[in-house]
PDB file of C-alpha atoms in Angstrom:
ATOM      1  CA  UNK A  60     -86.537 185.927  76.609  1.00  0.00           C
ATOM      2  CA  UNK A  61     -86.752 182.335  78.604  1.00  0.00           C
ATOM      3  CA  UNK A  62     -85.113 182.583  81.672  1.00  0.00           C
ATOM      4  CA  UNK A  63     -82.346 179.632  82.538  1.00  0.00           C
ATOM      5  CA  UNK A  64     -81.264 179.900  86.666  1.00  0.00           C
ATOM      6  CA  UNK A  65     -77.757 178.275  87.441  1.00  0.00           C
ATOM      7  CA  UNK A  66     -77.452 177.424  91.052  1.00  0.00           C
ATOM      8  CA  UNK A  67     -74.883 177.548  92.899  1.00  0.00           C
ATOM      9  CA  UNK A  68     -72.840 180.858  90.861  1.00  0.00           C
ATOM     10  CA  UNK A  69     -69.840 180.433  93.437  1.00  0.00           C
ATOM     11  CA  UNK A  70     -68.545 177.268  95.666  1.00  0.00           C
ATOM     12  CA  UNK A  71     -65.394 176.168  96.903  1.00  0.00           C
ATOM     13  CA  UNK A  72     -65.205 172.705  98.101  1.00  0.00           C
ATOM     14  CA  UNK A  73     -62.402 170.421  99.245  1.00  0.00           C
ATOM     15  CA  UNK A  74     -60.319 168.242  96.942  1.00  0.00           C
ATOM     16  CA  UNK A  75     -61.929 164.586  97.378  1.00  0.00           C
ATOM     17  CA  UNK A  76     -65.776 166.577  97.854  1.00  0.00           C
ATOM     18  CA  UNK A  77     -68.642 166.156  95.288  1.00  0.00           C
ATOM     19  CA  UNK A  78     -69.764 169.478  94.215  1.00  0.00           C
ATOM     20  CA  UNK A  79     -73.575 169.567  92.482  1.00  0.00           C
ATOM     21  CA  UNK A  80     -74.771 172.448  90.393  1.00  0.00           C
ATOM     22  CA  UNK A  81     -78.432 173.033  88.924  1.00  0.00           C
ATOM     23  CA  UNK A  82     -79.959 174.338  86.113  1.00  0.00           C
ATOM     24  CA  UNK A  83     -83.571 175.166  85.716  1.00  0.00           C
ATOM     25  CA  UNK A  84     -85.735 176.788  83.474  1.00  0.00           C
ATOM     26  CA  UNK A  85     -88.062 178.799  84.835  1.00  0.00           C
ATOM     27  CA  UNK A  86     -90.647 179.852  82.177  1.00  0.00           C
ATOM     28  CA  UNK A  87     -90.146 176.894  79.382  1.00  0.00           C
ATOM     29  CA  UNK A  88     -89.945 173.142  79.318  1.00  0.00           C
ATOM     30  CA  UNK A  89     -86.822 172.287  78.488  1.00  0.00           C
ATOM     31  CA  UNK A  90     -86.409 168.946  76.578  1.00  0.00           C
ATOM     32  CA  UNK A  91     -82.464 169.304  75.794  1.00  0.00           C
ATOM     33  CA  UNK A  92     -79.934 170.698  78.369  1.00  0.00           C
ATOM     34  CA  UNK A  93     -76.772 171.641  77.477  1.00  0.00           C
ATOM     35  CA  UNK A  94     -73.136 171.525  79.843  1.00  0.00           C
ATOM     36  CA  UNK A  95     -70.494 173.444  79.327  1.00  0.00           C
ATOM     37  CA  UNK A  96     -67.339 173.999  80.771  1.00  0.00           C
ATOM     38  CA  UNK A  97     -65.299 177.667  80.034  1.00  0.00           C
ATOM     39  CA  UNK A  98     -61.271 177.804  81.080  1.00  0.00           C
ATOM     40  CA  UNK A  99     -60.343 181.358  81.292  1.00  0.00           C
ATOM     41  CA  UNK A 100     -59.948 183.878  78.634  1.00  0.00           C
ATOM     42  CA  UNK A 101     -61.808 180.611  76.512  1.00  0.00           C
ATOM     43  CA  UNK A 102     -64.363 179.827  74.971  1.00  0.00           C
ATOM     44  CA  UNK A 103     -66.971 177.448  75.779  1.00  0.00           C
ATOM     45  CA  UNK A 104     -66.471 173.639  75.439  1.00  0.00           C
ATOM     46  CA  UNK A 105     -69.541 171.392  75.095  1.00  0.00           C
ATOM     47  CA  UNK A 106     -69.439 168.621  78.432  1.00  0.00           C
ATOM     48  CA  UNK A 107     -72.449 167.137  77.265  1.00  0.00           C
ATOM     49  CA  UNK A 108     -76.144 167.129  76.192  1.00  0.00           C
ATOM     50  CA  UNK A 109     -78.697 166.072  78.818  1.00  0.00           C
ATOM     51  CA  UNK A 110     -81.837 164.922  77.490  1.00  0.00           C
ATOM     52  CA  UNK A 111     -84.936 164.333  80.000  1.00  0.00           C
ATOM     53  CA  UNK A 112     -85.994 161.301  81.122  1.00  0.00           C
ATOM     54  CA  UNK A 113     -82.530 159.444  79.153  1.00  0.00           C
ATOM     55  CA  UNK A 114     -79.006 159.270  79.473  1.00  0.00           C
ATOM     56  CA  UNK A 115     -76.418 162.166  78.818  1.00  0.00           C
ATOM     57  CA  UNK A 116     -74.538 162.386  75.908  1.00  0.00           C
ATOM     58  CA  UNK A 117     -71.030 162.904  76.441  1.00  0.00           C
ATOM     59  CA  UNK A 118     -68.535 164.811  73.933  1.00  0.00           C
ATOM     60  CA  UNK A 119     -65.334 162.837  73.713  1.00  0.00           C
ATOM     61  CA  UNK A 120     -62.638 163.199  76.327  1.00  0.00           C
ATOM     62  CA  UNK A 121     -65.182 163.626  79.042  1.00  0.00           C
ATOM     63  CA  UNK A 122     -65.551 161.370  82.186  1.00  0.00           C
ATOM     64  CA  UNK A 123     -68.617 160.628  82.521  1.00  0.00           C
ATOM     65  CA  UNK A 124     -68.213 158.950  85.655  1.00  0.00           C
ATOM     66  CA  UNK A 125     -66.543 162.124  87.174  1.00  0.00           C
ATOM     67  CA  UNK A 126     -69.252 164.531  85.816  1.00  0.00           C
ATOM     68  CA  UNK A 127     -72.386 163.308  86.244  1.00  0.00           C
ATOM     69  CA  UNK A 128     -75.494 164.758  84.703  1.00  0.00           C
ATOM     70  CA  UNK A 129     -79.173 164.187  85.818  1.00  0.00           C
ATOM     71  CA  UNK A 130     -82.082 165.653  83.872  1.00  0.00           C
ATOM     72  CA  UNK A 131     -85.170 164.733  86.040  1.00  0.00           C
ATOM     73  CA  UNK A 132     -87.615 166.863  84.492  1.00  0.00           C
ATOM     74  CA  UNK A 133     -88.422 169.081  81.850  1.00  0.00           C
ATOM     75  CA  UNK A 134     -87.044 172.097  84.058  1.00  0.00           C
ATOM     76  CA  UNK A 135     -84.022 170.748  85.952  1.00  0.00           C
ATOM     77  CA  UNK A 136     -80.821 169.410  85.108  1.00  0.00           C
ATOM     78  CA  UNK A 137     -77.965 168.691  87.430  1.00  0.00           C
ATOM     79  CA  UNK A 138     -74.229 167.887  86.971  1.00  0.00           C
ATOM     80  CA  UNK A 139     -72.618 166.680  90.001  1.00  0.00           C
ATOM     81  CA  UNK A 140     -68.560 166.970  90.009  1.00  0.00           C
ATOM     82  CA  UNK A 141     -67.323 163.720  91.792  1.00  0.00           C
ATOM     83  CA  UNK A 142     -64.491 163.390  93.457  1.00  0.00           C
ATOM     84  CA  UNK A 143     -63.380 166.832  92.936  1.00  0.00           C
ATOM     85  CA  UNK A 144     -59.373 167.653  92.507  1.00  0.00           C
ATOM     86  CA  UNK A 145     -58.375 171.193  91.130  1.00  0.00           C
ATOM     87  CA  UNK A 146     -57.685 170.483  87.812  1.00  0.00           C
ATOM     88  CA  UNK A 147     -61.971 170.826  87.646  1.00  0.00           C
ATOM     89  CA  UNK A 148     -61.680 174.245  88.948  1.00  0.00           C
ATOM     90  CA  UNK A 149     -63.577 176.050  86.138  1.00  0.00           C
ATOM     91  CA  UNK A 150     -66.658 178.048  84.831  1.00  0.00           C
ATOM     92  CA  UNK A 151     -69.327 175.793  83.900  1.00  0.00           C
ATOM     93  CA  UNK A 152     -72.380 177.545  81.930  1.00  0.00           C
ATOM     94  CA  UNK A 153     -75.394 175.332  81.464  1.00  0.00           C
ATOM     95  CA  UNK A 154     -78.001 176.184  79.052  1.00  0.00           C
ATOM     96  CA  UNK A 155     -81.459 175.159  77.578  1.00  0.00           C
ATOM     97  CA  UNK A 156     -83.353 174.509  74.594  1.00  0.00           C
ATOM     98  CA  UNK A 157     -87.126 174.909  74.450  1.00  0.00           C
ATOM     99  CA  UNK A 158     -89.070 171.808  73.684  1.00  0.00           C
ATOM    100  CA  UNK A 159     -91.003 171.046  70.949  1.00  0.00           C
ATOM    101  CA  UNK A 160     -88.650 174.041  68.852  1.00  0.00           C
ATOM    102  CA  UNK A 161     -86.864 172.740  65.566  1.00  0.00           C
ATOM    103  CA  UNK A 162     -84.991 175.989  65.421  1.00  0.00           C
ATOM    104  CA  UNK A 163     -84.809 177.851  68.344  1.00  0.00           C
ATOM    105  CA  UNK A 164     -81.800 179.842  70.422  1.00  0.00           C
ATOM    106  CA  UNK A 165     -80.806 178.574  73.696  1.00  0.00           C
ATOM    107  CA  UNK A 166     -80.767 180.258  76.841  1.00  0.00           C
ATOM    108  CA  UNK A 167     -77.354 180.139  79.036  1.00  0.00           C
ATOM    109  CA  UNK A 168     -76.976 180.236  83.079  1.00  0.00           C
ATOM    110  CA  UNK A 169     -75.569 182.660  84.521  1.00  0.00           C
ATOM    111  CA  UNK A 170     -72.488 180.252  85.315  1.00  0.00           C
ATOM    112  CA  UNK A 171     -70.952 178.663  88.282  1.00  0.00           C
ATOM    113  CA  UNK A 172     -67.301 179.128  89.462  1.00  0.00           C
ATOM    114  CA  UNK A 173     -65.919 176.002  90.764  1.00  0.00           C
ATOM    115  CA  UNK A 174     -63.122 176.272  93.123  1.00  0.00           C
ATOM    116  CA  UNK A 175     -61.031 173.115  94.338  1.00  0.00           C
ATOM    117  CA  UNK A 176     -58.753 173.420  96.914  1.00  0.00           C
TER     118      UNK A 176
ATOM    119  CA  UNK B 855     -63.922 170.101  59.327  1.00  0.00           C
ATOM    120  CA  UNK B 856     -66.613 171.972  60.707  1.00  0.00           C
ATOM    121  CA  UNK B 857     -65.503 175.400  62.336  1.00  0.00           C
ATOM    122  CA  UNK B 858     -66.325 178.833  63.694  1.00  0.00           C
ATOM    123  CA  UNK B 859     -63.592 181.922  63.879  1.00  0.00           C
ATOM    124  CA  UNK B 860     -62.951 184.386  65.277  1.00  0.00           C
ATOM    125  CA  UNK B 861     -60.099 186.293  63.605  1.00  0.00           C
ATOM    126  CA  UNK B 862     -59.214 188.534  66.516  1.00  0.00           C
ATOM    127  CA  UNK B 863     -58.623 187.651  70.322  1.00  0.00           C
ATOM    128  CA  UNK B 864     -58.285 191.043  71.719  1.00  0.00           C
ATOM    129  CA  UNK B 865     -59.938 194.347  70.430  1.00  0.00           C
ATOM    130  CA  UNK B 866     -59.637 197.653  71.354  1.00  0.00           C
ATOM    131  CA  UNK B 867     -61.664 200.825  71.024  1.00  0.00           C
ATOM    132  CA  UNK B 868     -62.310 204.461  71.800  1.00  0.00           C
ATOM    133  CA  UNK B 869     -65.818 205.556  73.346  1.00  0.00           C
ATOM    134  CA  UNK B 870     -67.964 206.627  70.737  1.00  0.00           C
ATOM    135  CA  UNK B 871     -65.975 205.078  67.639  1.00  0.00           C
ATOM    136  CA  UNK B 872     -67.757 202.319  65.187  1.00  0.00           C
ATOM    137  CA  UNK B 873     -67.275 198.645  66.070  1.00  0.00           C
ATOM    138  CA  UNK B 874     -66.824 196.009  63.852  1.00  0.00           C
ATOM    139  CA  UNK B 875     -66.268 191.925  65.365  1.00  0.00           C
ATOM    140  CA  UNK B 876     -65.160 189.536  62.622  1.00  0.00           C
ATOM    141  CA  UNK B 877     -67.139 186.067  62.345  1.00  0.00           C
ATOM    142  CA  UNK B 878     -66.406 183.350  59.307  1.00  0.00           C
ATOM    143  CA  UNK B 879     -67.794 180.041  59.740  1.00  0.00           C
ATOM    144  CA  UNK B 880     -66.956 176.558  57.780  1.00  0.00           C
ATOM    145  CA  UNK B 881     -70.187 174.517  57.143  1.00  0.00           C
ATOM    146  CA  UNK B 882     -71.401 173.084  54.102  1.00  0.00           C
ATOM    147  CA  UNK B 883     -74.700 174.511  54.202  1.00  0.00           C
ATOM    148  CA  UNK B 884     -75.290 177.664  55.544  1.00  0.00           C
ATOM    149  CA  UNK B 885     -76.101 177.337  59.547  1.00  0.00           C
ATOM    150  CA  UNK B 886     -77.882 179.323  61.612  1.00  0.00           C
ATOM    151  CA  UNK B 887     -76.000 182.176  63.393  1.00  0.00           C
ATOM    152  CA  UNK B 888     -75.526 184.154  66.754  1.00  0.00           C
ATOM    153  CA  UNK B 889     -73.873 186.831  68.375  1.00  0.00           C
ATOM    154  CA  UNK B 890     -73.454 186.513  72.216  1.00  0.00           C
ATOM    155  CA  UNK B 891     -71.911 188.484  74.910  1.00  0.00           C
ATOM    156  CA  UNK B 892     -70.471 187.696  77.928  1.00  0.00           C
ATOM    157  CA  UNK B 893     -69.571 189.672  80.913  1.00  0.00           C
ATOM    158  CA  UNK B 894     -66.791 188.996  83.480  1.00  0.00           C
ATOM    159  CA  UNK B 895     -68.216 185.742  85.365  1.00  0.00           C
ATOM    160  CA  UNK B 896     -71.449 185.916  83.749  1.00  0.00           C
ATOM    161  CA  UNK B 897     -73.154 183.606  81.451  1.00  0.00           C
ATOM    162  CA  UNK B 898     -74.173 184.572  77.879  1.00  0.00           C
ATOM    163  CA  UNK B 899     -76.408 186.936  76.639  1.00  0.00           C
ATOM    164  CA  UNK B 900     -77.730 186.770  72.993  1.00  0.00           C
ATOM    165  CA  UNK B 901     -76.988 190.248  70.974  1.00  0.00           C
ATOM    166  CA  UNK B 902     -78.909 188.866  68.029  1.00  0.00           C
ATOM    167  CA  UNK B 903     -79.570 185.954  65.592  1.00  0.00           C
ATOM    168  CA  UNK B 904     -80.070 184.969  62.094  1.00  0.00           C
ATOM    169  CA  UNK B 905     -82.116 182.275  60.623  1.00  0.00           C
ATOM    170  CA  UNK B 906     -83.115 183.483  57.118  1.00  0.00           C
ATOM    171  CA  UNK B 907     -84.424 186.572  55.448  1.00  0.00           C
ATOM    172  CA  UNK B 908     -83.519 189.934  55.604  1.00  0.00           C
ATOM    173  CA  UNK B 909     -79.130 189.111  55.470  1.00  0.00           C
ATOM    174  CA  UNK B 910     -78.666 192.557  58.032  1.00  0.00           C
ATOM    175  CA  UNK B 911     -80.310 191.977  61.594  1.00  0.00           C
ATOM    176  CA  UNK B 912     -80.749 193.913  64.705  1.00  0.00           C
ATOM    177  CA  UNK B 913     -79.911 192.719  68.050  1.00  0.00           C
ATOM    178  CA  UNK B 914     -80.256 194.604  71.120  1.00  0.00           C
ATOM    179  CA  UNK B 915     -77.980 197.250  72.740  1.00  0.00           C
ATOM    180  CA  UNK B 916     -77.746 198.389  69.203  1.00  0.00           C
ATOM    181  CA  UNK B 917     -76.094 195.697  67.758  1.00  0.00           C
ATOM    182  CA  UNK B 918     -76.757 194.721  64.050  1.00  0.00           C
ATOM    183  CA  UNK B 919     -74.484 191.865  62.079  1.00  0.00           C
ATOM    184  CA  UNK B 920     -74.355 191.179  58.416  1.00  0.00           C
ATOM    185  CA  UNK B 921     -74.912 187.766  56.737  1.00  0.00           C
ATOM    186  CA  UNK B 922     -72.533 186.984  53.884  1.00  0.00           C
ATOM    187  CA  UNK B 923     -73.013 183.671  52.189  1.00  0.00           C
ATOM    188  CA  UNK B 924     -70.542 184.519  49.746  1.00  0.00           C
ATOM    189  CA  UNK B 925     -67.600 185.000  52.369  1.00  0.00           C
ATOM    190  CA  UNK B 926     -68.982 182.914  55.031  1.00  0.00           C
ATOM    191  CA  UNK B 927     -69.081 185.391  56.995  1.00  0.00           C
ATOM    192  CA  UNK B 928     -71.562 187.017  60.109  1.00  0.00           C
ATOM    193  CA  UNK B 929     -69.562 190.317  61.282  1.00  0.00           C
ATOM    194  CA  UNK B 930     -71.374 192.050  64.486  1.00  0.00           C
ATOM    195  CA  UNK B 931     -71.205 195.883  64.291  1.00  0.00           C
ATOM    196  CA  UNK B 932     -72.172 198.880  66.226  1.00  0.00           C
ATOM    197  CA  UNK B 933     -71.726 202.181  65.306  1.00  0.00           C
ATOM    198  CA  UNK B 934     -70.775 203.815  68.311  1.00  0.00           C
ATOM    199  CA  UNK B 935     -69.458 201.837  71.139  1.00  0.00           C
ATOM    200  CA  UNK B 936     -70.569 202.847  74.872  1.00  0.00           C
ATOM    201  CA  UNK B 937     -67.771 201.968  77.867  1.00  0.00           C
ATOM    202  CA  UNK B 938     -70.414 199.102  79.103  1.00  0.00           C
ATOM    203  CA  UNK B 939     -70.080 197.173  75.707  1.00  0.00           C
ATOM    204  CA  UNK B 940     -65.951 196.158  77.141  1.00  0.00           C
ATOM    205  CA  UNK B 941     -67.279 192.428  77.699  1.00  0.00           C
ATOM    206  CA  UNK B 942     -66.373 189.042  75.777  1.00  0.00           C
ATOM    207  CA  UNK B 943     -68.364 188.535  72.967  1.00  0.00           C
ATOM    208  CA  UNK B 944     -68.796 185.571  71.124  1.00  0.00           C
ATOM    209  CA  UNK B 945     -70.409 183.979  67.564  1.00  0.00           C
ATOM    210  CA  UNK B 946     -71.782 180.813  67.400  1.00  0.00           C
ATOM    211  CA  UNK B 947     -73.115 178.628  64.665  1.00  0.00           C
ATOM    212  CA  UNK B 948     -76.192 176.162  64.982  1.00  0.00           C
ATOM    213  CA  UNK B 949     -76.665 173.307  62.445  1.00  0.00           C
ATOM    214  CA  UNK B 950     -80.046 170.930  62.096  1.00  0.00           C
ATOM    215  CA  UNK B 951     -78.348 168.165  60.823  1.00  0.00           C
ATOM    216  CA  UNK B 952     -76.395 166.157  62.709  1.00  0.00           C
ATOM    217  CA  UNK B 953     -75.453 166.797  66.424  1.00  0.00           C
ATOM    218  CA  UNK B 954     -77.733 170.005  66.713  1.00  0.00           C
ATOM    219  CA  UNK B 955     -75.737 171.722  68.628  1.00  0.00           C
ATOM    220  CA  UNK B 956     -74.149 175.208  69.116  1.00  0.00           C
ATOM    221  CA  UNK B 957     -70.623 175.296  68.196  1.00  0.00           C
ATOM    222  CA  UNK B 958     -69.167 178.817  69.476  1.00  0.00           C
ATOM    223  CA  UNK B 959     -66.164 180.593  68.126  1.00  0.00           C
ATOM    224  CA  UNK B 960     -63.186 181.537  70.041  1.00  0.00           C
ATOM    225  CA  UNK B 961     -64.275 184.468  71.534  1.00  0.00           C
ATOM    226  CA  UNK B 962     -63.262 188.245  71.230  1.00  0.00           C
ATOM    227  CA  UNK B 963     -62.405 190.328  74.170  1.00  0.00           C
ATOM    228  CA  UNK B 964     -63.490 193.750  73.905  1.00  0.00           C
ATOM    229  CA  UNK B 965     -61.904 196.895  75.320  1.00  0.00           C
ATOM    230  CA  UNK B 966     -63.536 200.516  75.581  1.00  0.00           C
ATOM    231  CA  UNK B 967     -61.202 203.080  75.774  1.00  0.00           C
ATOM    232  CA  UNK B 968     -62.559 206.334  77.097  1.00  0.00           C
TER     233      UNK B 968
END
């Protein structure tokens, strides 16, 4: 299968800090990027959909101005925590859809674990 | 509303003994289906899919699920569990309409006993 790489998997940053994680697919184009955001023993909550070249969609509830998302190119998205505090300590999965696919499966990250202290 | 369960947080099993995950979706039309696993601080793996056809399909790790239309339902099965399937697994439902988006379940957290 496609492979989807999540960069950083750990980091621990400051309260106050901006923390930025990518996500990149490595073999596919990637039109659609997907955020998510996993509280322990949970399951996974949609952050938002990151289309290239266009604004995020957010799902309701989320700041947008806290977490933003960048998707540059057809093989990187970003989504920068701002202003950290750690209530946004979490595991946030990112994962992509092939381009050009009606019906297709999408490929996760391997995750990153946010600490704020 | 829209929804995807999973009936049971927390299962537990013996090495060796059959395996069977519960999955039971709401949609109005039928959606298209996946079983994922997920290791401690790991992202997600997919087990196995459906999208039409033959209702009983085979993922990997020998993993098969079963597509019921008439009970809205997408179980995930093995029939003998190895100590390395203890993970989280979860199903989630894709629609084409609308957001076109995966929607994932709850989650069930699987023990192997040895």
């Amino acid at each position: 299968g496609a492979v989807v790489s999540q960069h950083p998997s750990r980091v621990i940053c400051k309260s106050g800090t901006s923390v930025k994680i990518e996500c990149r697919s490595l073999d596919f184009q990637a039109t659609t990027m997907f955020w998510y955001r996993q509280f322990p023993k949970q399951s996974l909550m949609l952050m938002a959909t990151s289309n290239e070249g266009s604004k995020a969609t957010y799902e309701q509830g989320v700041e947008k101005d806290k977490f933003l998302i960048n998707h540059a190119s057809l093989t990187l998205s970003t989504l920068t925590v701002t202003s950290a505090h750690p209530e946004d300590s979490s595991f946030y999965i990112c994962s992509a859809r092939e381009s050009l696919a009606l019906i297709t499966e999408a490929f996760f990250g391997q995750g990153t674990r946010l600490t704020v202290v | 509303a829209q929804s995807v369960t999973q009936p049971d947080i927390h299962i537990t099993v013996s090495e060796g003994a059959s395996l069977e995950l519960r999955c039971n979706y709401s949609y109005g039309a039928t959606p298209y289906l996946f079983w994922y696993v997920q290791s401690p601080g790991q992202g997600l793996q997919l087990l196995l899919k459906y999208f039409s056809g033959d209702t009983l399909v085979q993922g990997i790790k020998g993993f098969e699920a079963e597509f019921k239309r008439s009970q809205s339902s997408f179980n995930l099965r093995k029939p003998s569990v190895h100590w390395s399937d203890a993970a989280e697994y979860f199903c989630a439902v894709f629609l084409l309409v609308g957001a076109r988006q995966l929607t994932f379940g709850s989650g069930t957290q699987l023990t192997v006993l040895p």
